[in-house]
Structures are given as C-alpha cells and as structure tokens.
Coordinates of C-alpha atoms in Angstrom, one line a residue:
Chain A
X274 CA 27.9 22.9 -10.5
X275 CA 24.7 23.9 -11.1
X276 CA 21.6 21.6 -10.3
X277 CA 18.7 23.9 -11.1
X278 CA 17.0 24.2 -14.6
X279 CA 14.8 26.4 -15.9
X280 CA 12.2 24.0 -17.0
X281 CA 11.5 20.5 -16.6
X282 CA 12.0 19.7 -20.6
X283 CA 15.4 22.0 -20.1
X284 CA 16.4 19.3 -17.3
X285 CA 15.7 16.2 -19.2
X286 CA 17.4 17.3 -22.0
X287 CA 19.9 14.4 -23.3
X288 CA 18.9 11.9 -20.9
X289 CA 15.6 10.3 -22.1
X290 CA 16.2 7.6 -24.8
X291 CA 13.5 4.9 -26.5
X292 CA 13.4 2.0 -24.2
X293 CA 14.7 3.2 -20.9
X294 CA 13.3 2.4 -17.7
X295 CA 12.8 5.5 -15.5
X296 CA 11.7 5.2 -11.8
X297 CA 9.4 7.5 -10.2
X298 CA 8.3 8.5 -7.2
X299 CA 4.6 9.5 -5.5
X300 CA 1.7 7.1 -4.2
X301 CA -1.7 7.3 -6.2
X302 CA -1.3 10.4 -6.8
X303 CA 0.4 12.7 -3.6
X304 CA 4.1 13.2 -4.5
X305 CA 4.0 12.4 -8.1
X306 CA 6.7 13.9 -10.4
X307 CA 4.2 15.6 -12.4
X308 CA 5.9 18.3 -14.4
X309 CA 8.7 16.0 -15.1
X310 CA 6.1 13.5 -16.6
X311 CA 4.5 15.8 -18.4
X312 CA 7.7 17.0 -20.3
X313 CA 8.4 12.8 -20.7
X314 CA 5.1 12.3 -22.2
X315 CA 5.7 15.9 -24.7
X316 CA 9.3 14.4 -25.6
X317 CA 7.6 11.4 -27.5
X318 CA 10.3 9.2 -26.1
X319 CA 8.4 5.5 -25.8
X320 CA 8.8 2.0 -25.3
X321 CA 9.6 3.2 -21.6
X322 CA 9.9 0.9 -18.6
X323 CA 8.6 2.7 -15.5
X324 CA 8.8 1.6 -12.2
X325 CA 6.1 2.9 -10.1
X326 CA 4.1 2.2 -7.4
X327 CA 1.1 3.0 -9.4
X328 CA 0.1 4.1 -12.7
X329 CA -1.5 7.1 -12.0
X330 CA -5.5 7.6 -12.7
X331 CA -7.0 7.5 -16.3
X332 CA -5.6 11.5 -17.4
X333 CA -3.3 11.6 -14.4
X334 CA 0.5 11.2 -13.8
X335 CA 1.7 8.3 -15.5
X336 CA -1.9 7.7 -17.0
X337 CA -1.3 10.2 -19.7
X338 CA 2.0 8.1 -20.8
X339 CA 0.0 4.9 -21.1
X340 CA -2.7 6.7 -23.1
X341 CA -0.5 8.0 -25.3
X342 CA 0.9 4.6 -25.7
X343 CA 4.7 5.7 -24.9
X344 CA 4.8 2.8 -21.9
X345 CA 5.6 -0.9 -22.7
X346 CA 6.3 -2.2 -19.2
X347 CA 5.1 -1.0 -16.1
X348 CA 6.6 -2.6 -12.2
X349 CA 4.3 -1.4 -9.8
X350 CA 2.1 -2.9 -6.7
X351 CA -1.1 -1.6 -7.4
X352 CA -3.2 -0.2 -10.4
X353 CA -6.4 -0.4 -9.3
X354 CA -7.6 3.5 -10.2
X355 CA -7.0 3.4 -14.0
X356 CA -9.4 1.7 -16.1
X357 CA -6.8 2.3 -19.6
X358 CA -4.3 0.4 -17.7
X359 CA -6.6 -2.4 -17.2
X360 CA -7.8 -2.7 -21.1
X361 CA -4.5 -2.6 -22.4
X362 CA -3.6 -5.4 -19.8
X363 CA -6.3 -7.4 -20.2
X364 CA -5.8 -7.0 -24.3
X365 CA -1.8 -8.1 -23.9
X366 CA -0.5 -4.6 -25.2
X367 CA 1.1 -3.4 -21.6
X368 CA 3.7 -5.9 -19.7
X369 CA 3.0 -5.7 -16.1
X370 CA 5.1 -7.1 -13.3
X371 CA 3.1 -6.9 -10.1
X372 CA 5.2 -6.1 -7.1
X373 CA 4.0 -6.5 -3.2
X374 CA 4.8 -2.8 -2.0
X375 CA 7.1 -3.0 0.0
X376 CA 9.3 -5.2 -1.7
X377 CA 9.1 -3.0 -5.1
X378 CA 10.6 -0.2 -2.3
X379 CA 13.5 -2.1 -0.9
X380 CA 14.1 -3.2 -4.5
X381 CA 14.9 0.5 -5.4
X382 CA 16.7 1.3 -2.0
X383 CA 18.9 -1.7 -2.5
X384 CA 19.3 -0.8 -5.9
X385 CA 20.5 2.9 -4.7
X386 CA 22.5 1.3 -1.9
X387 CA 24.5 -1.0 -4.4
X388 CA 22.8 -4.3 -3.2
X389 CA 22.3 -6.7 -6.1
X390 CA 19.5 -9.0 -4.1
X391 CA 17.8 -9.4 -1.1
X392 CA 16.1 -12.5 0.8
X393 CA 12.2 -11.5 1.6
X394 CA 9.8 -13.8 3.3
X395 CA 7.3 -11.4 1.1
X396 CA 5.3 -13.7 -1.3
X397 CA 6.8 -17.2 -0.4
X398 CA 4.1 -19.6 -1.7
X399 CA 2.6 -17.1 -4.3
X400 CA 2.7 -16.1 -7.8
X401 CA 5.4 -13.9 -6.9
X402 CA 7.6 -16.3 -5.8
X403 CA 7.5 -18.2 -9.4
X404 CA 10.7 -18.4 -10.9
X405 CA 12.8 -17.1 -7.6
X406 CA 15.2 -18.4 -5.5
X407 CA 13.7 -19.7 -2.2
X408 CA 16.3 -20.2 0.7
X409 CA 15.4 -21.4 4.3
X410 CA 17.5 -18.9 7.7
X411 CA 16.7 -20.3 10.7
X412 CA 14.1 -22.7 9.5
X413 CA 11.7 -19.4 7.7
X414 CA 11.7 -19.6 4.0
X415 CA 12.7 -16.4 1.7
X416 CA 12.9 -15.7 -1.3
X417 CA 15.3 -13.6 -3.6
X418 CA 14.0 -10.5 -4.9
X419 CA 16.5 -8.2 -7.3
X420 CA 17.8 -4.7 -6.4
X421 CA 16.7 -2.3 -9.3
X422 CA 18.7 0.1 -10.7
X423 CA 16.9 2.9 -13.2
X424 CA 18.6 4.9 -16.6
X425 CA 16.3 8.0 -15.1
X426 CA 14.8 8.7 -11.6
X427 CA 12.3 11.1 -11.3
X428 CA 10.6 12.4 -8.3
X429 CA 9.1 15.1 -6.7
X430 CA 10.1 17.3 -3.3
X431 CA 8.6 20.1 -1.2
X432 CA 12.0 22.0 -0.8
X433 CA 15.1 22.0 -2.0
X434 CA 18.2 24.3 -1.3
X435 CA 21.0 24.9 -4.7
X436 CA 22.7 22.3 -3.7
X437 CA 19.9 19.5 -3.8
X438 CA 19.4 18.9 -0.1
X439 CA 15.4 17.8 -1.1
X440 CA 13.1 18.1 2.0
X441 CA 9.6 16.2 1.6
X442 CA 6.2 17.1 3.1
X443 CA 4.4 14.6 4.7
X444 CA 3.2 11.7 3.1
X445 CA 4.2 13.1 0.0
X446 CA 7.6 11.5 0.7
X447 CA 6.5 8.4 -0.2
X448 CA 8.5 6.3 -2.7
X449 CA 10.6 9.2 -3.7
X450 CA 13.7 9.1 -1.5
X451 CA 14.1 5.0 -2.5
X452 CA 13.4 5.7 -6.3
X453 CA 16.0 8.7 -6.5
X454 CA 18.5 6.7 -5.0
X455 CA 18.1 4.2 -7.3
X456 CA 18.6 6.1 -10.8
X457 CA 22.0 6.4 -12.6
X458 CA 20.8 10.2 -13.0
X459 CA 18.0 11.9 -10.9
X460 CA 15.7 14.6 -11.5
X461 CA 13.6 16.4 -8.9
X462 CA 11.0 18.4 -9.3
X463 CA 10.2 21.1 -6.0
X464 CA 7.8 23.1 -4.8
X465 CA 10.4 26.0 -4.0
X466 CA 14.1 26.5 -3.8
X467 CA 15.6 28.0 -0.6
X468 CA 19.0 29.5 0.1
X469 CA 21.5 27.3 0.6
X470 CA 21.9 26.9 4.3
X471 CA 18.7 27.8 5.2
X472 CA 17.6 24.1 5.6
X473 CA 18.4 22.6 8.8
X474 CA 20.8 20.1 8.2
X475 CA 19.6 17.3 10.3
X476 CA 16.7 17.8 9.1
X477 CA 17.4 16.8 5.2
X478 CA 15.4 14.0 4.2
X479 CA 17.1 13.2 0.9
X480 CA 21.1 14.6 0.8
X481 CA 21.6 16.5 -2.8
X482 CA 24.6 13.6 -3.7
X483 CA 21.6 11.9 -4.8
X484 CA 20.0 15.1 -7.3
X485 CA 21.9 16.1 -10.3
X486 CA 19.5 18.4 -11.3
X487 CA 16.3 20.3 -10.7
X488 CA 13.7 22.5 -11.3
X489 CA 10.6 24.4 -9.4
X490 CA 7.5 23.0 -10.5
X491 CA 5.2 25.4 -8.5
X492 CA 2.8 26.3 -8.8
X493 CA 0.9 23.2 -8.2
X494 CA -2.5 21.8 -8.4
X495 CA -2.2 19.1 -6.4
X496 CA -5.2 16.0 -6.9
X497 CA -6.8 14.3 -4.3
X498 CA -8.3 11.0 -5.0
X499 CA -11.0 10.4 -2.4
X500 CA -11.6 13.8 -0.6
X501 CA -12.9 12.2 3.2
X502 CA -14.1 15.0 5.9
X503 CA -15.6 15.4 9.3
X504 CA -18.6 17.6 9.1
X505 CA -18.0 20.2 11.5
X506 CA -21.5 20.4 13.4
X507 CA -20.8 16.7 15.1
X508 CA -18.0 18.5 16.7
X509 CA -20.1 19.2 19.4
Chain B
X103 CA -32.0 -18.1 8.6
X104 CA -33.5 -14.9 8.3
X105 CA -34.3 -11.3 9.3
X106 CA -31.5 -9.3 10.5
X107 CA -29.5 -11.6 12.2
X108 CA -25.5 -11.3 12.3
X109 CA -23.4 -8.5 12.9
X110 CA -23.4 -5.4 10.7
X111 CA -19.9 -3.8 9.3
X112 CA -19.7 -1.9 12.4
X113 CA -20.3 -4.3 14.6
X114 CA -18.0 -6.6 12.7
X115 CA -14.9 -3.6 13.3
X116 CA -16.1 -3.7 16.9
X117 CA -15.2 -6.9 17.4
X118 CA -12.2 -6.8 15.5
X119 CA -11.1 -3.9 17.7
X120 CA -11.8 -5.5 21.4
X121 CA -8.5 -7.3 20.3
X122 CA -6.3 -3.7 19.9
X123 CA -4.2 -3.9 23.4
X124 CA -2.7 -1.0 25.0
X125 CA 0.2 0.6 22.8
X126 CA -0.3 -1.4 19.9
X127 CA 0.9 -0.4 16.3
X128 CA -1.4 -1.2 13.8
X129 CA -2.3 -1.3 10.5
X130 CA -5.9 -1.1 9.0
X131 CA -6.5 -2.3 5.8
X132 CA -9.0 -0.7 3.1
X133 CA -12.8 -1.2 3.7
X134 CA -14.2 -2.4 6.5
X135 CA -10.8 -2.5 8.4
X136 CA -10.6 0.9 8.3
X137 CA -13.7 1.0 10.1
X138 CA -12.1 -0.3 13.4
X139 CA -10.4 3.3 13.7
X140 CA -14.1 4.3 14.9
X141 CA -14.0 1.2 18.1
X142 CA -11.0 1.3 20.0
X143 CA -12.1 0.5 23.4
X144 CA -11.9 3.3 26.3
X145 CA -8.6 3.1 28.1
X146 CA -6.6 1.5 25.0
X147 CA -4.1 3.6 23.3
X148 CA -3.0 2.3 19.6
X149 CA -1.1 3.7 17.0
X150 CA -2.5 3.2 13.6
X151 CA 0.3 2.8 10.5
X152 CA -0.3 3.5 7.0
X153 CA 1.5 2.1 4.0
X154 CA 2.8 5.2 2.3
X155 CA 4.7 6.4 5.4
X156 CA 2.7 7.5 8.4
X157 CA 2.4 6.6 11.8
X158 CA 0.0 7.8 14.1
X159 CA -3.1 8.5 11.7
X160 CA -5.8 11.2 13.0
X161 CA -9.5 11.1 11.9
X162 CA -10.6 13.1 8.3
X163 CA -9.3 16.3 8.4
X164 CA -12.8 19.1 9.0
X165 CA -14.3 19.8 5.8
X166 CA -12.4 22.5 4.1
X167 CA -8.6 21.5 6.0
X168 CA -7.8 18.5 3.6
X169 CA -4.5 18.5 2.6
X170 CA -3.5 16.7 -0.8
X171 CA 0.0 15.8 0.6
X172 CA -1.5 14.1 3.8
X173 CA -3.0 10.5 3.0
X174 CA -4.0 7.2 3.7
X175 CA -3.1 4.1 2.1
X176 CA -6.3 4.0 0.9
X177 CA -5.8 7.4 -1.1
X178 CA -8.4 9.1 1.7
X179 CA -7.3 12.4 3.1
X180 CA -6.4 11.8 6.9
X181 CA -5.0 14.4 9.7
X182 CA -1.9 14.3 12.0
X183 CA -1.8 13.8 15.5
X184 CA 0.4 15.0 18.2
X185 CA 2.5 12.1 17.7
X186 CA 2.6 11.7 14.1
X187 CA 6.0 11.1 12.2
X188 CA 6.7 10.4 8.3
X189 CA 9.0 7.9 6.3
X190 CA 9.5 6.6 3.5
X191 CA 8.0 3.9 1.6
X192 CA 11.3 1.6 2.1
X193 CA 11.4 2.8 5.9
X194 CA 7.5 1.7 6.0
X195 CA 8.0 -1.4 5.2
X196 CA 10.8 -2.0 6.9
X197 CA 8.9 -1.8 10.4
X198 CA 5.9 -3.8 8.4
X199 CA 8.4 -6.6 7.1
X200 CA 10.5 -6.5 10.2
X201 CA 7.8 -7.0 12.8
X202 CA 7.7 -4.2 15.0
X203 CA 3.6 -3.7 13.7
X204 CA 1.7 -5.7 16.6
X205 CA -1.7 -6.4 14.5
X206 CA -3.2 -5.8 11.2
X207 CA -6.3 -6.1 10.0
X208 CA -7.6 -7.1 6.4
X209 CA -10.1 -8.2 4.5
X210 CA -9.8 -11.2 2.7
X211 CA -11.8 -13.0 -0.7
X212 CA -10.9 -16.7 1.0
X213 CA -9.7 -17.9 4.2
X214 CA -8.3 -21.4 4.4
X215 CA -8.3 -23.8 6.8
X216 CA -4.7 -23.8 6.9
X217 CA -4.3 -20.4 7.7
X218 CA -3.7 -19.2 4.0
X219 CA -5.2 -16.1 3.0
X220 CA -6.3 -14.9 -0.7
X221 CA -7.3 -11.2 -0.5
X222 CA -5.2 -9.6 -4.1
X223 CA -6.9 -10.6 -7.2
X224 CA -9.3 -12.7 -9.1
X225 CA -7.8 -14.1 -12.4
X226 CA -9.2 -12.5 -16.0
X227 CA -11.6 -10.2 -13.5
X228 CA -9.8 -7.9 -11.0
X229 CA -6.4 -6.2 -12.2
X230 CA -5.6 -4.0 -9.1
X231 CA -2.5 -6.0 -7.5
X232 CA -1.5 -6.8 -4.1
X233 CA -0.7 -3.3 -2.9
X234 CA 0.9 -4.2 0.6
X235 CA -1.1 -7.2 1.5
X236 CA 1.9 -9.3 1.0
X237 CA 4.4 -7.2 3.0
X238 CA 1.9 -7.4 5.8
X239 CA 1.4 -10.5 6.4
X240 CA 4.7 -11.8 5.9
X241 CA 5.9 -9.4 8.8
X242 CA 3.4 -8.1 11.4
X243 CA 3.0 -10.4 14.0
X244 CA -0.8 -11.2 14.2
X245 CA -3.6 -11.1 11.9
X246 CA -6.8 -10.7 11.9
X247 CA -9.4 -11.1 8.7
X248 CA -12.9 -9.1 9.0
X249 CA -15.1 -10.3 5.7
X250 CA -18.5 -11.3 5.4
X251 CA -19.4 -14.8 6.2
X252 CA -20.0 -15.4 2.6
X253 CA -19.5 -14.1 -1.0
X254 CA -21.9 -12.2 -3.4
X255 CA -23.0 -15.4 -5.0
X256 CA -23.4 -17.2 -1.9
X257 CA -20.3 -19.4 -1.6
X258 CA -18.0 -20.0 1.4
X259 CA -15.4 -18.3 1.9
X260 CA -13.8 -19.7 4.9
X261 CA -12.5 -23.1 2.9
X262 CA -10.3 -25.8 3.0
X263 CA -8.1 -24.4 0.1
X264 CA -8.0 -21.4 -1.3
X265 CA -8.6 -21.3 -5.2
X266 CA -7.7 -17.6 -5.8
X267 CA -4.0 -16.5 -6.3
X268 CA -2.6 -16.2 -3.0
X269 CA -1.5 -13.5 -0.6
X270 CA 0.2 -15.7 2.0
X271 CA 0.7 -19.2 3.1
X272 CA -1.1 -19.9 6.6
X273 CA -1.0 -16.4 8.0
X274 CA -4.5 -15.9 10.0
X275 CA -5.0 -16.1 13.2
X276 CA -8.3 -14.6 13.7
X277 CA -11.2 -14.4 11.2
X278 CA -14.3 -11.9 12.5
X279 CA -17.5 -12.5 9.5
X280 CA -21.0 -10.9 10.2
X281 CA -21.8 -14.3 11.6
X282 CA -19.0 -15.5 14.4
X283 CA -15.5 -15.5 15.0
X284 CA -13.0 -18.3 14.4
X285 CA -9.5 -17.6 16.2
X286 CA -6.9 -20.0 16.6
X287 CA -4.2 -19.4 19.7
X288 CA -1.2 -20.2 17.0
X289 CA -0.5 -20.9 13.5
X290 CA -0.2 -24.8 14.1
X291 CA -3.5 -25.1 15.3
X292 CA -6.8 -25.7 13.9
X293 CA -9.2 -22.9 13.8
X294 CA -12.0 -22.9 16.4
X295 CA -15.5 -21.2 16.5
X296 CA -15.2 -19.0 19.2
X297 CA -18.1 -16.7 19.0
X298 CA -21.9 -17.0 17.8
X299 CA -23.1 -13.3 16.4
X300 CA -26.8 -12.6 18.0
X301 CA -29.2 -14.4 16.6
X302 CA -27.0 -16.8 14.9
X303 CA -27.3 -20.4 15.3
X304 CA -24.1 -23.3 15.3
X305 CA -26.2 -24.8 12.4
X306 CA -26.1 -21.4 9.9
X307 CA -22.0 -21.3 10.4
X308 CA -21.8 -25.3 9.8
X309 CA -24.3 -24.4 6.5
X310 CA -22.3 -21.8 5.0
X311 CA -18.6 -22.8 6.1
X312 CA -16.7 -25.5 3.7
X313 CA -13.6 -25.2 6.1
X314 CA -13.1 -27.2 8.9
X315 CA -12.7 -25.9 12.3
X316 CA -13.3 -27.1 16.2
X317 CA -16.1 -25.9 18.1
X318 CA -15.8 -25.9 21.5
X319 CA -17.2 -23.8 24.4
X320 CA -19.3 -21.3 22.3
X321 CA -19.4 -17.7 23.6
X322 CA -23.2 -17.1 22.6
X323 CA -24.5 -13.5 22.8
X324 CA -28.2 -13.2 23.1
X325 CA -29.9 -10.4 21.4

C-alpha cells in the first residue's frame, strides 16, 4: 500500500467532512502541520472541532482557520499569542474547552491506546474539575478526564521512510506522536522521505501503523515566535 | 517605605535558586522563573525540563544558530546540552504528573494562605489558559512561587483566599516576593516569614500582606 501523496489536498482527499474534529500536532508554532492546514483551510470544510495545544498566532497555523471562520470548537491549553481567538471568544462566536497540557496529551495518547478515561490529580479543586468525576486512591483525590479520539489526525515529522516509520526533530516532536495516535485516519506531513530501511529501527519515534498517508511538505519556512540569542562578544 | 529597597527580579531568581540541590530536575516557569537559569549556585548541577519535551535546557543559542525546531515552553529559542534528550508531550507530562521533577518554579497572581495558588487567568480580562501550570503542580514534588510582593494596583497578593480561578488547591511551599520569603517545611503547616529583603522592615510585609503567616526567627540581611 501506498502511504505517500503527491500533495497535501491530494492526501486529504475524501476524509474531511463539515463538523469533524481533527487533532493536530505542534506547540506554538514548532511542529505544526502546516501544509496540511493550509489545504484544510483551502477545502472550505467548517464547523471543525480541533484539538490543539494552541491555536496558532493571528495569520499562523490554525490562526488562518479561525479567521476564516471554518473553526467552531477549539480544545487546547493555551491561546495566549492570538488576539482573533480572543475576540471571537470574548464575543461568544468560538467554543473553547481549556485543557491543563498535560492532561489534553494523555487524553489523546489514551485515546490512541484504546483507554476510555483516566483518573488525574490535574485540576482537582478548579474549574476544570466542574462537572467530573472526583474519586479518592490512597486518600489523594482525582479526577476523571476522557480519552479523545479524532475523525482526522494531522501532524507534522522531520523524516519519514515509505512505509511511515515518522522520525521527529527535536522539540518539534511535541504533541504529534500522542495526536496521531489518536485519529481514526492520520496524515503526516515530512520534511523528506528516505528509503525504506535507511532509518534505524530503534530509533523510530512514531511506527508507520499509526500513518495512513503522507506527503513531503519541504520546503519549509519554519516561524519562530520569540527569537532569544547570546551576543557573541560576552563570550569572552 | 521608600527608595530602592527590596530585591530586584534578579535578586528575586537568586534566591529562588539557593534552593536548586545537587541533581535536581527542574522546571522553570515563564517570566521571572526563567530567570533562575542565570543563579544556580557553584558546585550544584540541575537539570532544567521544559514542557514541550526537553530535558536538559542550554542557554540561547549565539545569535545567528537559532533553530526554529529547538524551544522553550515559553516559545524562546534555547540550545542543547551534552545531556539533552527529547519526548513527547504525553511522555513530558508523564515525568511532570508522575513526580520524578524535584522543584518548579512559577509565578503566581495570588497566593493563599492555605497553600492554594491562582496563576492561569483573570475572568472577562486574560484569555490565555493554563498552559501546564496545572500538570505541575499536581505532580512535581515542591514548589516554589517568585512574584512581586504586590500587584499593579497595589493589592496583596499573598491572601487568605484566593479570588481568581484557581490553578491548584494548597500546593506552595515556598513563596520568594521582592520583599521576603515565606516557606513552610510542609503542606499542613502555616506559612512563616523567613527572610527580610535589605532594607525591608517586619512592618512593610505586615502592611502589604492580607494572609496570615508566623514570624519567627527572622533571617535579616543588612544592606
């Protein structure tokens, strides 16, 4: 079988439907799928669900989508870099769930791993913890938090080999292993495709039973948010 | 009170950091946290953990060597170490929640007396969300608050309940301001002043603090 397409609208083809919820993978904005979420945003698909750690900046990653209105919910931990997200909050036109980090990632790796709920001492006393199951284990409350499972995953990769062995690069890794585990179909995006066998087997971070299909996205222009140095003359 | 009196930021992440021990793992939070990067004492190794799956965090990269794929939690581009590995988000937070992280160290909007900490949002103002924050303190196994003594406006922020939405039920142990420190050995006891910053007197804490804490044997530094 076949895992890599020649473009990302070619590899979405057939799979993106009005009202879906599609997790993705990246943090702020290293590691986002954004080829595949420029293709979502062309499609005109809306009323979308994502599930995200953020939402991107104001013309950036999943930014674009909320600015062209397609998103109706949004599950993430933080938002604080996009002022559209925040007016069409504030005005009651975007549902937002907020969900503590790490949390919103064992959500999706349970979901992946077939785990309906969890027990979390994460946000026992707080907001979050409104509505939810608490249960005491050895005298520490918890509370139950849901697995999630997505229509669509769609993240982003440094290498990948035919079969869809995905190798990340450093922090870049991220959110995308737990978020393609937990779609019914995933969709990577890679920097560059290697022979299969050329990867080195124990060092596959995400195995390809997880990819149904591909593409290469490079090349790539990839954003940084707060650009911090050392000056080189304090060296000394 | 008046002039400069108090400790500055760095000062502040000074003190926060005399309390890194040898080996530590531990996680800085954004702002002034990050700061106590810059003050680990001589002789003490620690390991600093970041939220989007890093451990062993070097300093900025040189001007010209940033690399968009290699950040902080805080979005800043960082470098790697000799030592440095990467994981995922769920493996992140799986040594954050399972409490292998020794310390972390975060800022906070109110402290309460009790322990509970509000540091996420501020209702109809601030739409960011809790990032972290609530992973962190649920699961590492001390921490420490560094925030200024008081807020913009002049209010307390050490108090005997929080009012904000909050980010964990009585979870402090330490809280470093630019005036003193209040520490507590454990999460049943009370808080108690342990430290005076120069040139601060008992009186300006009592003034500007709403909480109640002990003070006992006052570690005073004099200018």
């Amino acid at each position: 079988m076949r895992k890599l397409y020649p473009d990302a609208e070619e590899a979405l083809s057939g799979l993106l439907v009005d009202g879906m919820v599609i997790a993705s993978g990246g943090f702020g904005l290293c590691g986002i799928p954004e080829r595949l979420l420029r293709a979502i945003e062309m499609s005109g698909v809306r009323d979308l669900t994502f599930v995200s750690n953020n939402a991107g900046i104001d013309n950036e990653g999943i930014g674009r989508l909320l600015r062209t209105r397609q998103v109706r919910r949004m599950i993430s931990s933080y938002v604080g870099e996009n002022k559209e997200f925040e007016r069409q909050y504030l005005a009651g036109e975007l549902e937002v769930e907020f969900c503590p980090q790490g949390t919103l990632a064992e959500r999706l790796r349970a979901g992946g791993a077939g785990i309906p709920g969890f027990y979390t001492r994460t946000g026992v006393g707080t907001q979050v913890a409104e509505g939810k199951e608490v249960r005491s284990f050895d005298g520490e409350d918890y509370i139950l938090e849901r697995g999630i499972r997505a229509d669509l995953s769609i993240v982003k990769a440094w290498k990948a080999d035919q079969t869809g062995n995905l190798v990340f690069r450093k922090t870049a890794r991220n959110f995308n292993p737990p978020a393609a585990t937990a779609g019914r179909v995933c969709v990577a995006e890679v920097e560059e495709v290697v022979e299969t066998g050329s990867l080195d087997p124990d060092g596959i971070h995400l195995p390809g039973i997880y990819v149904q299909r591909m593409i290469v996205g490079a090349p790539y222009d990839k954003k940084i948010e707060q650009r911090t140095t050392r000056a080189r003359e304090l060296q000394a | 009170m008046n002039g400069k009196v108090g400790w500055s930021r760095d000062q502040m992440a000074a003190r926060a950091a005399s309390e890194l021990g040898d080996g530590f793992y531990v996680n800085l939070g954004i702002g002034i946290p990050t700061l106590v990067a810059n003050h680990v004492p001589p002789g003490v190794q620690v390991t600093l953990q970041s939220e989007n799956g890093m451990l062993g965090i070097g300093p900025f990269p040189w001007a010209g060597e940033e690399d968009a794929d290699l950040i902080n939690a805080g979005k800043q581009t960082v470098s790697e170490l000799p030592d440095t590995s990467y994981f995922s988000s769920s493996d992140s937070f799986a040594m954050i929640r399972g409490g292998h992280i020794d310390l972390a160290v975060l800022g906070a909007l109110e402290v309460a007396e009790n322990g509970d900490l509000a540091n996420w949002t501020v209702p109809g103002k601030m739409v960011k969300g809790m990032g972290g924050a609530m992973d962190l303190v649920a699961g590492v196994k001390r921490i420490i608050v560094l925030m200024e003594h008081s807020s913009r406006d002049g209010s307390a922020k050490f108090v005997p309940h929080c009012t904000l939405p909050l980010t964990g039920l009585n979870v402090v142990d330490m809280i470093v301001t630019d005036l003193c420190v209040f520490s507590r050995p454990d999460r049943t006891s009370v808080f108690r002043l342990t430290e005076l910053a120069p040139g601060v007197r008992f009186e300006d804490v009592a003034g500007r603090t709403t909480a109640r804490f002990e003070a006992g044997e006052l570690a005073v530094e004099t200018l």
